[in-house]
Amino acid sequence: QAGIATRTFFRYFETKADAVFPDHEERVERYRQSLRSHRGSSNPFESVVRVSTASAQEYFEEPELYRRRYQLVRSEPMLRNHEMLANVAYQDAMVEFLDKELGSDPVSRMLTRAFSAAVVACVDQVLDEWAFDPRLDPDERLRDVHDLLIRMEESANPSSLVGTGSS
């Protein structure tokens, strides 16, 4: 409930999702810019994880707003579906960055897509937990995410995957 007439609401917002995610496009563009600032880094996977966890930190700076937003999204299937589609923009930004940094051979592309999906899944898990558990230490959970993703990346070195496909 927005506390205003439906007609008034839809004069300002085309859809409910537009009201819940008013800053999505700006956030994705800031995310892309942050990734671009890491071009040429010695470990592009580490850069993706750092940019992603820093982006998640922004939510923790305004807990009253973002906790309620996450709780609402989880309670409305249409909004949850919209969020999942919105996450594709973050994944695409990661894949684009990693492709430029690592090359776009088939094995590297497979790894960058899998890694990007894992980053989104892990960050979303922390945000979900944080939204419903005010006792949760989000900084600690993001450190766990960082460590898990870096271990995952280290175990899936693209050069070790070459030639492992079926013939």
Short mmCIF file of C-alpha atoms in Angstrom, two decimals:
data_model
loop_
_atom_site.label_atom_id
_atom_site.label_comp_id
_atom_site.label_asym_id
_atom_site.label_seq_id
_atom_site.Cartn_x
_atom_site.Cartn_y
_atom_site.Cartn_z
CA GLN A 1 0.00 0.00 0.00
CA ALA A 2 1.46 3.32 -1.08
CA GLY A 3 -1.09 5.40 0.81
CA ILE A 4 -2.26 7.25 -2.33
CA ALA A 5 -4.96 6.73 -4.93
CA THR A 6 -4.17 4.17 -7.62
CA ARG A 7 -4.53 6.77 -10.39
CA THR A 8 -2.13 9.11 -8.62
CA PHE A 9 0.35 6.29 -8.09
CA PHE A 10 0.38 5.33 -11.75
CA ARG A 11 0.90 8.94 -12.82
CA TYR A 12 4.30 8.72 -11.15
CA PHE A 13 5.13 5.08 -11.81
CA GLU A 14 4.24 3.06 -14.89
CA THR A 15 4.32 -0.21 -12.93
CA LYS A 16 4.69 -1.42 -9.34
CA ALA A 17 8.17 -2.60 -10.23
CA ASP A 18 9.12 0.94 -11.28
CA ALA A 19 8.16 2.12 -7.79
CA VAL A 20 10.13 -0.62 -6.04
CA PHE A 21 13.20 -0.36 -8.31
CA PRO A 22 13.34 3.35 -9.20
CA ASP A 23 17.14 3.47 -9.15
CA HIS A 24 17.89 0.19 -10.93
CA GLU A 25 19.28 1.62 -14.16
CA GLU A 26 21.48 4.12 -12.31
CA ARG A 27 22.79 1.40 -9.99
CA VAL A 28 23.67 -0.85 -12.93
CA GLU A 29 25.44 2.01 -14.71
CA ARG A 30 27.46 2.81 -11.56
CA TYR A 31 28.29 -0.89 -11.32
CA ARG A 32 29.51 -0.93 -14.94
CA GLN A 33 31.62 2.17 -14.31
CA SER A 34 33.17 0.57 -11.24
CA LEU A 35 34.06 -2.51 -13.26
CA ARG A 36 35.58 -0.35 -16.03
CA SER A 37 37.77 1.36 -13.44
CA HIS A 38 39.37 -2.07 -12.80
CA ARG A 39 40.39 -2.68 -16.42
CA GLY A 40 43.86 -4.20 -16.61
CA SER A 41 43.79 -5.53 -13.05
CA SER A 42 45.98 -8.52 -12.28
CA ASN A 43 42.93 -10.58 -11.23
CA PRO A 44 39.70 -9.60 -12.99
CA PHE A 45 37.69 -12.15 -10.97
CA GLU A 46 38.85 -10.49 -7.75
CA SER A 47 37.81 -7.14 -9.24
CA VAL A 48 34.31 -8.45 -10.00
CA VAL A 49 33.94 -9.75 -6.45
CA ARG A 50 35.18 -6.49 -4.92
CA VAL A 51 32.90 -4.34 -7.07
CA SER A 52 29.94 -6.64 -6.36
CA THR A 53 30.40 -6.69 -2.60
CA ALA A 54 30.92 -2.92 -2.57
CA SER A 55 27.67 -2.53 -4.50
CA ALA A 56 25.87 -4.69 -1.94
CA GLN A 57 27.31 -2.53 0.85
CA GLU A 58 25.28 0.40 -0.47
CA TYR A 59 22.11 -1.40 0.64
CA PHE A 60 23.37 -1.71 4.20
CA GLU A 61 23.89 2.06 4.41
CA GLU A 62 20.10 2.61 4.27
CA PRO A 63 18.67 -0.36 6.15
CA GLU A 64 15.18 1.04 6.73
CA LEU A 65 14.60 1.57 3.02
CA TYR A 66 16.27 -1.51 1.63
CA ARG A 67 15.11 -4.03 4.22
CA ARG A 68 11.51 -3.08 3.54
CA ARG A 69 12.14 -3.15 -0.20
CA TYR A 70 13.64 -6.66 -0.03
CA GLN A 71 10.84 -7.90 2.19
CA LEU A 72 8.26 -6.54 -0.25
CA VAL A 73 10.03 -8.10 -3.23
CA ARG A 74 10.07 -11.49 -1.49
CA SER A 75 6.35 -11.26 -0.74
CA GLU A 76 5.25 -10.42 -4.30
CA PRO A 77 6.00 -12.99 -7.03
CA MET A 78 5.76 -10.38 -9.81
CA LEU A 79 8.37 -8.21 -8.08
CA ARG A 80 10.60 -11.23 -7.43
CA ASN A 81 10.44 -12.08 -11.14
CA HIS A 82 11.31 -8.50 -12.01
CA GLU A 83 14.28 -8.63 -9.64
CA MET A 84 15.54 -11.82 -11.26
CA LEU A 85 15.36 -10.16 -14.67
CA ALA A 86 17.08 -7.08 -13.27
CA ASN A 87 19.93 -9.26 -12.01
CA VAL A 88 20.63 -10.23 -15.61
CA ALA A 89 21.91 -6.68 -16.16
CA TYR A 90 24.53 -7.20 -13.44
CA GLN A 91 25.50 -10.57 -14.87
CA ASP A 92 25.80 -9.08 -18.34
CA ALA A 93 28.05 -6.33 -16.99
CA MET A 94 30.31 -8.91 -15.33
CA VAL A 95 30.46 -11.10 -18.44
CA GLU A 96 31.28 -8.09 -20.63
CA PHE A 97 34.07 -7.02 -18.26
CA LEU A 98 35.53 -10.50 -17.89
CA ASP A 99 35.36 -11.18 -21.64
CA LYS A 100 37.37 -8.03 -22.28
CA GLU A 101 39.89 -8.96 -19.62
CA LEU A 102 40.23 -12.69 -20.33
CA GLY A 103 39.30 -13.08 -23.96
CA SER A 104 36.19 -14.67 -25.28
CA ASP A 105 37.19 -18.19 -26.25
CA PRO A 106 34.43 -20.74 -25.52
CA VAL A 107 35.98 -22.07 -22.31
CA SER A 108 36.62 -18.61 -20.86
CA ARG A 109 33.09 -17.51 -21.78
CA MET A 110 31.66 -20.56 -20.03
CA LEU A 111 33.67 -19.76 -16.92
CA THR A 112 32.76 -16.06 -16.93
CA ARG A 113 29.05 -16.86 -17.26
CA ALA A 114 29.16 -19.43 -14.47
CA PHE A 115 31.20 -17.12 -12.24
CA SER A 116 28.89 -14.17 -12.88
CA ALA A 117 25.83 -16.24 -12.01
CA ALA A 118 27.54 -17.40 -8.81
CA VAL A 119 28.35 -13.81 -7.83
CA VAL A 120 24.72 -12.74 -8.26
CA ALA A 121 23.46 -15.80 -6.37
CA CYS A 122 25.84 -15.27 -3.45
CA VAL A 123 25.21 -11.54 -3.12
CA ASP A 124 21.45 -12.10 -3.36
CA GLN A 125 21.67 -14.72 -0.62
CA VAL A 126 23.37 -12.26 1.72
CA LEU A 127 20.83 -9.53 0.91
CA ASP A 128 17.96 -11.97 1.52
CA GLU A 129 19.39 -13.06 4.87
CA TRP A 130 20.06 -9.46 5.90
CA ALA A 131 16.54 -8.32 4.95
CA PHE A 132 14.92 -10.77 7.33
CA ASP A 133 17.50 -11.03 10.13
CA PRO A 134 18.47 -7.71 11.74
CA ARG A 135 21.09 -9.53 13.85
CA LEU A 136 23.02 -10.66 10.79
CA ASP A 137 26.44 -9.07 10.28
CA PRO A 138 26.34 -8.29 6.55
CA ASP A 139 30.02 -7.34 6.43
CA GLU A 140 31.00 -10.76 7.75
CA ARG A 141 28.69 -12.50 5.28
CA LEU A 142 30.14 -10.49 2.38
CA ARG A 143 33.63 -11.51 3.47
CA ASP A 144 32.39 -15.11 3.33
CA VAL A 145 31.06 -14.45 -0.17
CA HIS A 146 34.39 -12.97 -1.20
CA ASP A 147 36.35 -15.95 0.12
CA LEU A 148 34.00 -18.52 -1.41
CA LEU A 149 34.00 -16.90 -4.85
CA ILE A 150 37.77 -16.46 -4.94
CA ARG A 151 38.26 -20.12 -3.96
CA MET A 152 35.81 -21.09 -6.68
CA GLU A 153 37.66 -19.02 -9.26
CA GLU A 154 41.04 -20.41 -8.22
CA SER A 155 39.79 -23.97 -8.61
CA ALA A 156 38.41 -23.25 -12.09
CA ASN A 157 41.45 -21.71 -13.76
CA PRO A 158 40.48 -21.40 -17.45
CA SER A 159 43.78 -22.85 -18.65
CA SER A 160 43.13 -26.04 -16.68
CA LEU A 161 39.75 -26.44 -18.40
CA VAL A 162 41.01 -26.36 -22.00
CA GLY A 163 40.47 -29.65 -23.77
CA THR A 164 38.29 -31.17 -21.03
CA GLY A 165 35.11 -31.24 -23.12
CA SER A 166 33.79 -34.42 -24.65
CA SER A 167 34.93 -35.34 -28.16
#
